[in-house]
CSV table of C-alpha atoms in Angstrom, one decimal:
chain,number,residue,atom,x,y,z
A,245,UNK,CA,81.1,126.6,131.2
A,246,UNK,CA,78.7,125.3,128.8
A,247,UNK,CA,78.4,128.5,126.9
A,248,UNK,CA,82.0,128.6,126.6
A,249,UNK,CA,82.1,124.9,125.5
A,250,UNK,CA,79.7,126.0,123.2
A,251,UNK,CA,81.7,128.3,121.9
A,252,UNK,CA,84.7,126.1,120.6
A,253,UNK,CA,82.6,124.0,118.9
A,254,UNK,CA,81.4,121.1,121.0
A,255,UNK,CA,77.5,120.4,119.8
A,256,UNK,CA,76.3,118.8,123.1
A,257,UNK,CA,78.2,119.9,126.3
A,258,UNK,CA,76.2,118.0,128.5
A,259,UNK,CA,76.6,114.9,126.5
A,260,UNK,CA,79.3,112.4,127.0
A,261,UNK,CA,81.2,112.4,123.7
A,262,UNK,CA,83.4,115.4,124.3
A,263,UNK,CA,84.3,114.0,127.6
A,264,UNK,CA,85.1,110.5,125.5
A,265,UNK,CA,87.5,112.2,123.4
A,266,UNK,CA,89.7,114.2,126.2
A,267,UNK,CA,89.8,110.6,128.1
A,268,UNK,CA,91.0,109.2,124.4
A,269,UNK,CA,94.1,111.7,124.5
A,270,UNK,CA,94.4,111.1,128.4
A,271,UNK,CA,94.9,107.3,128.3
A,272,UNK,CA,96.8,107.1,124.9
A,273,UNK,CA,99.1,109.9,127.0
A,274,UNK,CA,99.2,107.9,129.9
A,275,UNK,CA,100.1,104.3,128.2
A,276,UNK,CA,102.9,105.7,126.0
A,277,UNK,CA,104.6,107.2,128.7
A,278,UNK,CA,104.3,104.8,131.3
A,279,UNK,CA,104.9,101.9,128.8
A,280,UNK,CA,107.9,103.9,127.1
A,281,UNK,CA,110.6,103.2,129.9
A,282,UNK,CA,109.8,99.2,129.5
A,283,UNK,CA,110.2,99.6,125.8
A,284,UNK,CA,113.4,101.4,126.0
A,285,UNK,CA,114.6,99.0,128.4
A,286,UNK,CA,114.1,95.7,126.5
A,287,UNK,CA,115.2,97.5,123.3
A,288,UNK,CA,118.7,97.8,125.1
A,289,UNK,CA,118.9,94.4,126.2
A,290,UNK,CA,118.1,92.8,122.9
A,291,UNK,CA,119.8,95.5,120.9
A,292,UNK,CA,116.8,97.3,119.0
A,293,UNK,CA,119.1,100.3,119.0
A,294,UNK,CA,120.5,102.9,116.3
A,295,UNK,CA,124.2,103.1,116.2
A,296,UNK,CA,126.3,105.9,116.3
A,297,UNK,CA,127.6,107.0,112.1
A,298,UNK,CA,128.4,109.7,110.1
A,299,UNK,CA,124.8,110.4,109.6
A,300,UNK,CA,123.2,110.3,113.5
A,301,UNK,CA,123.3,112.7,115.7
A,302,UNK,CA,123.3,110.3,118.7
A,303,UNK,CA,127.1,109.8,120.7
A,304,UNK,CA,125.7,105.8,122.1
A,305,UNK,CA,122.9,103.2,121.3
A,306,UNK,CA,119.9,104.9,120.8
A,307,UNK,CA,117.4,102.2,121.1
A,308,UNK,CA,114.7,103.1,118.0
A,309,UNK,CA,111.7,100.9,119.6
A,310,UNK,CA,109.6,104.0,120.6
A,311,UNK,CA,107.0,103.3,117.5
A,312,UNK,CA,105.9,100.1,119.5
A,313,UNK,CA,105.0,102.3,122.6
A,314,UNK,CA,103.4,104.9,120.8
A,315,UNK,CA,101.2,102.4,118.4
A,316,UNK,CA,100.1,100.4,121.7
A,317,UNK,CA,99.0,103.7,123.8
A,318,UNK,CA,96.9,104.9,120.1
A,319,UNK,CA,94.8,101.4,120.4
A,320,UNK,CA,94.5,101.6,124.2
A,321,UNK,CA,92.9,104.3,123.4
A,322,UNK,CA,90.9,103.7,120.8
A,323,UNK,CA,89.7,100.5,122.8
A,324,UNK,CA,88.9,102.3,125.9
A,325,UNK,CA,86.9,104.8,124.2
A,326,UNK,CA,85.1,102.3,122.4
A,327,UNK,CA,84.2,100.0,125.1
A,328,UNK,CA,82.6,103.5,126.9
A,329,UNK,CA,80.8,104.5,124.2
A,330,UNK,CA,80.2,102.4,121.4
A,331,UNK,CA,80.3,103.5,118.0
A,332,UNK,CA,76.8,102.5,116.3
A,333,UNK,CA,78.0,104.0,112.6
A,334,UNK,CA,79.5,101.3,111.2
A,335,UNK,CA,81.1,103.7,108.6
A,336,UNK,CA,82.7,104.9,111.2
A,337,UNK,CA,83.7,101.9,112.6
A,338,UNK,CA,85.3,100.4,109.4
A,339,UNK,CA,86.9,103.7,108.8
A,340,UNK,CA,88.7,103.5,112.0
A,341,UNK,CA,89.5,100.1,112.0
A,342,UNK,CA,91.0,100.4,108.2
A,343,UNK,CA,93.0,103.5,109.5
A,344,UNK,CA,94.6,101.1,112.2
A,345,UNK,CA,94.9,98.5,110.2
A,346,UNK,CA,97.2,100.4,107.6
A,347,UNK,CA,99.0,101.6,110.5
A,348,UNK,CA,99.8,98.5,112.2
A,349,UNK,CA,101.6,96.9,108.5
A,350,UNK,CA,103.4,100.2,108.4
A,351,UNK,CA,104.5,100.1,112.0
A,352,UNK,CA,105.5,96.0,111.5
A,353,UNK,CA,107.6,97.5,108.3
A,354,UNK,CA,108.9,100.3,109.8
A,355,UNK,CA,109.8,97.8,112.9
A,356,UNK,CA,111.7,95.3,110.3
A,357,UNK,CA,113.7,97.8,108.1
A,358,UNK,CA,114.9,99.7,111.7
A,359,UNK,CA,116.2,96.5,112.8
A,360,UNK,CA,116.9,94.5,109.3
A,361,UNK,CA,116.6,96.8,106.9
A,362,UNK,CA,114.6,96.8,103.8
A,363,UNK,CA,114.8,97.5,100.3
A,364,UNK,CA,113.1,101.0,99.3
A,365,UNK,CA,111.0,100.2,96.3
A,366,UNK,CA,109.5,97.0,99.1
A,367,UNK,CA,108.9,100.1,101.6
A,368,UNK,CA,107.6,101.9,98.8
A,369,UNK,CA,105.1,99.1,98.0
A,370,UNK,CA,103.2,98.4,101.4
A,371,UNK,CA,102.5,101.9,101.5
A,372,UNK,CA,100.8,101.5,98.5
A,373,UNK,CA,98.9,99.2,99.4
A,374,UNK,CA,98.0,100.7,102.8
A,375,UNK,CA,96.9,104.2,100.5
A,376,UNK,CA,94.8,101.6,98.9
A,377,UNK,CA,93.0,100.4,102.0
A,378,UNK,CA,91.7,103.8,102.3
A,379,UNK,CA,90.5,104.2,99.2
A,380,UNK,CA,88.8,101.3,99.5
A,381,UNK,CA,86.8,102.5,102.5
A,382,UNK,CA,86.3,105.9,100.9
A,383,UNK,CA,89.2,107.9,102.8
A,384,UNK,CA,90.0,109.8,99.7
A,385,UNK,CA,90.5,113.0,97.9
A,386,UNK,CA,87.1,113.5,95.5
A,387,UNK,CA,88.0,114.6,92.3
A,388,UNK,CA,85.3,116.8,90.4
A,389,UNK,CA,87.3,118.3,87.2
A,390,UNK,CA,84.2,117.3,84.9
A,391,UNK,CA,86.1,114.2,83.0
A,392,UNK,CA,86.3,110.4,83.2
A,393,UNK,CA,88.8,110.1,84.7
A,394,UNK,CA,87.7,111.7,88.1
A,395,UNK,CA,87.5,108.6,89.8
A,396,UNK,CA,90.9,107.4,88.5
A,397,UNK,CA,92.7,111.1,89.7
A,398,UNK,CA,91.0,110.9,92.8
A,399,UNK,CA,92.8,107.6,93.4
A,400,UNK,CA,96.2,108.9,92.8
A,401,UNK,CA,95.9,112.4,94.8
A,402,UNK,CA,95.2,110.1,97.3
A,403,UNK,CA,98.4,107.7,96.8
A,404,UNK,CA,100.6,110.7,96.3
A,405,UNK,CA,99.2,112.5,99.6
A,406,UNK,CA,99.1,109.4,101.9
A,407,UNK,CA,102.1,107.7,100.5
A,408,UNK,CA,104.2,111.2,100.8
A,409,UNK,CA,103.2,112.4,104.1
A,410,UNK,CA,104.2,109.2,105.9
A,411,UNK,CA,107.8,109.6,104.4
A,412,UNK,CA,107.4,113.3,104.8
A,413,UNK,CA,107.1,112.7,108.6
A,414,UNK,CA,109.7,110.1,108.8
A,415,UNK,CA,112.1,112.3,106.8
A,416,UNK,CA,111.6,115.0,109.7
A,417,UNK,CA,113.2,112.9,112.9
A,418,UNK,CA,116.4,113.5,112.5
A,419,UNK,CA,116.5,116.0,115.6
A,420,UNK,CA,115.4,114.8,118.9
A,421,UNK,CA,111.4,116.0,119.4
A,422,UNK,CA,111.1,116.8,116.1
A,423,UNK,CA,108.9,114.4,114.7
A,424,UNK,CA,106.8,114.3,117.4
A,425,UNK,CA,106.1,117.9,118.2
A,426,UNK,CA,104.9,118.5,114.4
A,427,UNK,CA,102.9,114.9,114.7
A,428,UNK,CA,101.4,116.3,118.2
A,429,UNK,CA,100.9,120.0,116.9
A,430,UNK,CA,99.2,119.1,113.5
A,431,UNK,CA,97.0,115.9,115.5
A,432,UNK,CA,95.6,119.1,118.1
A,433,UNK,CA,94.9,121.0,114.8
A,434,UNK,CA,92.8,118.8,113.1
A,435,UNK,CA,91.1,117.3,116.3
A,436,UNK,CA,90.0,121.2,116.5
A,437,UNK,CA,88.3,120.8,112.8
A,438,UNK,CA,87.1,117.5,113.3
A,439,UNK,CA,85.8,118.2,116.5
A,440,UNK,CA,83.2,120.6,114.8
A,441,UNK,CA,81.9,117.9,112.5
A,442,UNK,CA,79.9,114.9,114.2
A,443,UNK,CA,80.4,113.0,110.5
A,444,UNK,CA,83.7,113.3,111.7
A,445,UNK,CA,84.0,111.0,114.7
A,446,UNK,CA,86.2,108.6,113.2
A,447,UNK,CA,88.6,111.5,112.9
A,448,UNK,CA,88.3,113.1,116.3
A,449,UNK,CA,88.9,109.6,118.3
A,450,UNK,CA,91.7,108.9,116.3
A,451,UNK,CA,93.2,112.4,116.3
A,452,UNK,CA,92.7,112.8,120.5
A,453,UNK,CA,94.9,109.1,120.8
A,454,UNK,CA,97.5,110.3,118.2
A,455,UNK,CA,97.8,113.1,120.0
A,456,UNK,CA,97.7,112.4,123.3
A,457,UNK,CA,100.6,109.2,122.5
A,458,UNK,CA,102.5,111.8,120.5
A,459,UNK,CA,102.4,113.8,124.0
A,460,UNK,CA,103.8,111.0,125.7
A,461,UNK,CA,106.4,109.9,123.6
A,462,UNK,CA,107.9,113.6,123.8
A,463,UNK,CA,108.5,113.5,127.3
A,464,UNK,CA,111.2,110.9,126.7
A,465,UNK,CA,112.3,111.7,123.3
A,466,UNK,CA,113.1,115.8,123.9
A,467,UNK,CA,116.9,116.5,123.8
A,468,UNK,CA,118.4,114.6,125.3
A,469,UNK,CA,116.5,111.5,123.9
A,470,UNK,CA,116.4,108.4,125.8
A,471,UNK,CA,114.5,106.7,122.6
A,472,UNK,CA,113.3,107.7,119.2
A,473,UNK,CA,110.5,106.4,117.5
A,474,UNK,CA,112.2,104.7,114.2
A,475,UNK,CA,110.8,104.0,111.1
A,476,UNK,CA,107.8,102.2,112.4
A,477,UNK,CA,106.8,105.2,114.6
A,478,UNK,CA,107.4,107.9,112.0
A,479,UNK,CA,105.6,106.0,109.6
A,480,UNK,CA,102.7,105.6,112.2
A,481,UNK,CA,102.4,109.1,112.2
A,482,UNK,CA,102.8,110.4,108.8
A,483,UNK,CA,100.0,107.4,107.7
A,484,UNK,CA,97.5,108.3,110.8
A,485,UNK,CA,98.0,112.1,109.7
A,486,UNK,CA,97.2,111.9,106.0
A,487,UNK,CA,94.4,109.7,106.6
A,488,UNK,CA,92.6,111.4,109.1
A,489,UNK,CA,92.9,114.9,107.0
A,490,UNK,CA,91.4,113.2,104.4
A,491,UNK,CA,87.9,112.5,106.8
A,492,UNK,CA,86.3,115.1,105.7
A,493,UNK,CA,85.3,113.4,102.0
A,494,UNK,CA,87.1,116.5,100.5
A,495,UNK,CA,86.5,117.6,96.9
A,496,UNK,CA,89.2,118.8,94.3
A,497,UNK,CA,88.2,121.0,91.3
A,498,UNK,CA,91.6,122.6,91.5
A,499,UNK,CA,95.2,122.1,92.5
A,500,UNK,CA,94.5,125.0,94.8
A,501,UNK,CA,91.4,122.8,96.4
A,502,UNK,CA,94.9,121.2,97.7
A,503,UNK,CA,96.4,124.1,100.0
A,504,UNK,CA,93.7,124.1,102.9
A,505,UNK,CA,94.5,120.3,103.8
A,506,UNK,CA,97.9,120.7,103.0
A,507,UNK,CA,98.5,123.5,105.0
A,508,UNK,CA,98.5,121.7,108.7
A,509,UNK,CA,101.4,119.6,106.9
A,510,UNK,CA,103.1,122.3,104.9
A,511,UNK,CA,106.6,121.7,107.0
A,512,UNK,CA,107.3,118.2,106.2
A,513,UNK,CA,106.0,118.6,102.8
A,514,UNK,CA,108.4,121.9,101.7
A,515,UNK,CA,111.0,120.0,103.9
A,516,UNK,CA,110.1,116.8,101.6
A,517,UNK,CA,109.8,118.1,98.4
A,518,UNK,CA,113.2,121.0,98.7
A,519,UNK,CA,115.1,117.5,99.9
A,520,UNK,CA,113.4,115.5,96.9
A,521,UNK,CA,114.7,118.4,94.1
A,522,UNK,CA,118.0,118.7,95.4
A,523,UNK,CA,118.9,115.2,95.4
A,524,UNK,CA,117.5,114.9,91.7
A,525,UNK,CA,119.5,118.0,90.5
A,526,UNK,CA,123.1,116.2,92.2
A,527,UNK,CA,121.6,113.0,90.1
A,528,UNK,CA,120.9,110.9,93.3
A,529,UNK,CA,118.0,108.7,94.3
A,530,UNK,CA,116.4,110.8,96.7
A,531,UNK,CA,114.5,107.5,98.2
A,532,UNK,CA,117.7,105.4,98.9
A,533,UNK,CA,120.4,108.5,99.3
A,534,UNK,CA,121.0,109.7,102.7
A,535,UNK,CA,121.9,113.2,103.5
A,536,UNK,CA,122.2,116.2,106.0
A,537,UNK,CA,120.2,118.3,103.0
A,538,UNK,CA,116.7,118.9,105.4
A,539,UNK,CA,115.6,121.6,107.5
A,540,UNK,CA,117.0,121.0,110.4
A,541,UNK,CA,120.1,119.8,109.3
A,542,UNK,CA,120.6,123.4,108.3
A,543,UNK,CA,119.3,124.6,111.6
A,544,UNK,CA,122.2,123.0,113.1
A,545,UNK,CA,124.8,123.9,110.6
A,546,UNK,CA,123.8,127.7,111.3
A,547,UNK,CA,125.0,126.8,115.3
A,548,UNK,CA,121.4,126.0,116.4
A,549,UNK,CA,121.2,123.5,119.5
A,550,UNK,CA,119.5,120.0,119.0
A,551,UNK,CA,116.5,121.9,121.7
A,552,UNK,CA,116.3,126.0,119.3
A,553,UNK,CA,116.0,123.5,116.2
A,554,UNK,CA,113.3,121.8,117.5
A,555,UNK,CA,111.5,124.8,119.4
A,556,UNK,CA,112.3,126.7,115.7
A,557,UNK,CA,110.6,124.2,113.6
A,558,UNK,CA,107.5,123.2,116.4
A,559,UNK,CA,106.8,127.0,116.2
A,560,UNK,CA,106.9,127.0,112.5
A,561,UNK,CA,104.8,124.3,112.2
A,562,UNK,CA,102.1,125.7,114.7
A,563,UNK,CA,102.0,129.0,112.6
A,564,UNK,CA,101.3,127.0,109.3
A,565,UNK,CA,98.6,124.7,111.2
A,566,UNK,CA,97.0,128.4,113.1
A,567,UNK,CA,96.8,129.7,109.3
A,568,UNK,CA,95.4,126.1,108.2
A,569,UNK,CA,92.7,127.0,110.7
A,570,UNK,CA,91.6,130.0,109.6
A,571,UNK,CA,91.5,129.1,106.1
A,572,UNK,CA,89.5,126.2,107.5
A,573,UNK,CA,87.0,128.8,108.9
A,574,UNK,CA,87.4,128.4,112.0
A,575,UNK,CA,86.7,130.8,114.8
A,576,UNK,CA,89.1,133.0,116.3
A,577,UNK,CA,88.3,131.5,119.5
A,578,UNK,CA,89.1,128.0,118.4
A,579,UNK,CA,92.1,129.0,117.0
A,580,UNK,CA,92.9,131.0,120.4
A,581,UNK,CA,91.9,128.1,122.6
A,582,UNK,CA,93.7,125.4,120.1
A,583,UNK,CA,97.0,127.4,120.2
A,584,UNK,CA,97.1,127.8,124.2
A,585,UNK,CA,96.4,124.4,124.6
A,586,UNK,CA,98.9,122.9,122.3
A,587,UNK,CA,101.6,125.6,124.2
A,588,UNK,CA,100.7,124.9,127.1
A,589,UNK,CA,101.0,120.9,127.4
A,590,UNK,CA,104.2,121.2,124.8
A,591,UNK,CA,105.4,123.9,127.5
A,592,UNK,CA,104.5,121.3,130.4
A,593,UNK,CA,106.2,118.5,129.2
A,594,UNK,CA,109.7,120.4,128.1
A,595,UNK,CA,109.8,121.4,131.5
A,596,UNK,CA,109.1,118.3,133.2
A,597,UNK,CA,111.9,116.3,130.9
A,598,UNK,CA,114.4,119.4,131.8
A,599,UNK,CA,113.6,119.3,135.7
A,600,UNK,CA,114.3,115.5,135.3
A,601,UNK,CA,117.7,116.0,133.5
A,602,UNK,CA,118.7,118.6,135.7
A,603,UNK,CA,118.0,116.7,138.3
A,604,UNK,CA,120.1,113.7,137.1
A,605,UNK,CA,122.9,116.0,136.7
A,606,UNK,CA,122.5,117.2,139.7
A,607,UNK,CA,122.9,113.6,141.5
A,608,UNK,CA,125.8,112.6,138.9
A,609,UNK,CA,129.1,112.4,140.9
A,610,UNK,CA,131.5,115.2,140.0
């Protein structure tokens, strides 16, 4: 067992810190889907809720609260492991904290323009500012292209990454799963990278609670939903995503210096940017026009199910984060082990939300 251990990349498999990071995912699993049903319930009553439109997929009141679940199991988490195992760096501390931090103000926007609605360019401007937090702590792209203005181009690599991967991701869920599968699928991905790194431990706690919430939220948003996560959730993601892949203090001397991070989030980004040129072409804003122009809108169009487009695009997405792997260097048994396990609890929790709607089908007078 410890050879094998070993073998995927964990330093010290008789230490504690591995063990940390599976009870991380475990209780940021556990909290979002316990706390979930509560969420959904009180988001009915006081009517946090997406209404049927032209737009929506959804037949009822959707209640669009789920972002509040999943950002309470990722601190649980994080406090949990924490409290068992203190973290002495305190560059690893500020970097975690700064990552939450610029979560929380994008889940509290996200929460207010679901319910309220808010002007774009205002959405546009906190995520600024939360790209800015991480710059500030030094979770940035590195640019080394030999000029003065380095510093300055790192900066804005690092806007334009952080700032378009949270709308990237909140772009994707408009198909029930969707946005969470890729969240979960690209959060296991990188938790396998980080993992190898001890520098990297800010990245791996965070990673093992993104994943494990983004686990938890799926076995109550798969078709059919009972709650989606909304703008706050969405942008919860995207913002944990592009800030974690950006850990590793990574240099640019190229554009191509680009592909290996962006290939975990290649999906929402060609999603993104195909959406993005369309828009422009037609002469519409393509931050304030809404549209069935994105991937899985087509999906659907073609005669896909609301379940094959999001099977379709979660296998898409693993393939892209499997290649990002090996480009990362990775071993073929990482990758191996990284792919089985993200099947296998994606597999698990399809199965136990289809055995519950089957069952409630099943007790549903005729």
């Amino acid at each position: 067992m410890i050879e094998f251990l070993k073998s995927i990349g964990i330093a010290n498999p008789t230490g504690s810190g591995w063990l940390v990071v599976v009870f991380t995912f475990a209780v940021a699993w556990a909290v979002t889907w316990r706390f979930m049903p509560w969420v959904r319930q009180f988001a009915l009553q006081v009517g946090w809720a997406d209404q049927p439109n032209a737009r929506r997929l959804n037949r009822e009141p959707l209640p669009n609260a789920g972002g509040l679940a999943i950002f309470a199991g990722v601190v649980a988490a994080l406090v949990f492991a924490t409290a068992l195992r203190p973290i002495l760096i305190q560059e690893v501390q500020v970097q975690v904290l700064a990552i939450l931090l610029g979560g929380s103000i994008l889940v509290l926007v996200g929460f207010v323009d679901d319910q309220f609605g808010l002007p774009p360019l205002f959405r546009l401007l906190v995520q600024l500012l939360a790209a800015l937090l991480l710059v500030a702590v030094d979770i940035r792209f590195h640019a080394a292209f030999g000029t003065a203005l380095d510093p300055l181009w790192g900066i804005l690599l690092t806007i334009v990454w952080v700032v378009g991967i949270t709308n990237a991701i909140n772009l994707m869920d408009g198909v029930d799963g969707l946005a969470g599968g890729v969240a979960f699928i690209t959060a296991m991905s990188l938790l396998a990278v980080s993992a190898q790194n001890p520098q990297w431990a800010a990245a791996t706690l965070v990673l093992a609670a993104l994943a494990g919430a983004a686990l938890g939220f799926l076995r109550h948003n798969f078709y059919p939903s009972k709650i989606i996560m909304g703008d706050a959730g969405a942008y919860f993601f995207g913002y944990v995503l592009a800030a974690t892949a950006l850990l590793g203090s990574l240099k640019v001397t190229t554009v191509f210096s680009l592909v290996p991070t962006a290939l975990f989030l290649l999906l929402p980004i060609l999603d993104t940017t195909q959406v993005f040129i369309r828009r422009l072409l037609r002469g519409q804003n393509p931050m304030a026009t809404p549209g069935k122009d994105h991937l899985h809108h087509r999906l659907l169009a073609w005669g896909f199910s609301q379940r094959r487009t999001t099977l379709t695009l979660w296998a898409i997405t693993l393939v892209f984060n499997l290649i990002a792997l090996q480009v990362q260097g990775m071993s073929p048994r990482v990758i191996g082990v990284t792919a089985l396990g993200i099947a296998l609890l994606l597999g698990f929790t399809v199965w136990r939300k289809l055995r519950a709607v089957w069952k409630e089908a099943e007790t549903k007078p005729a």
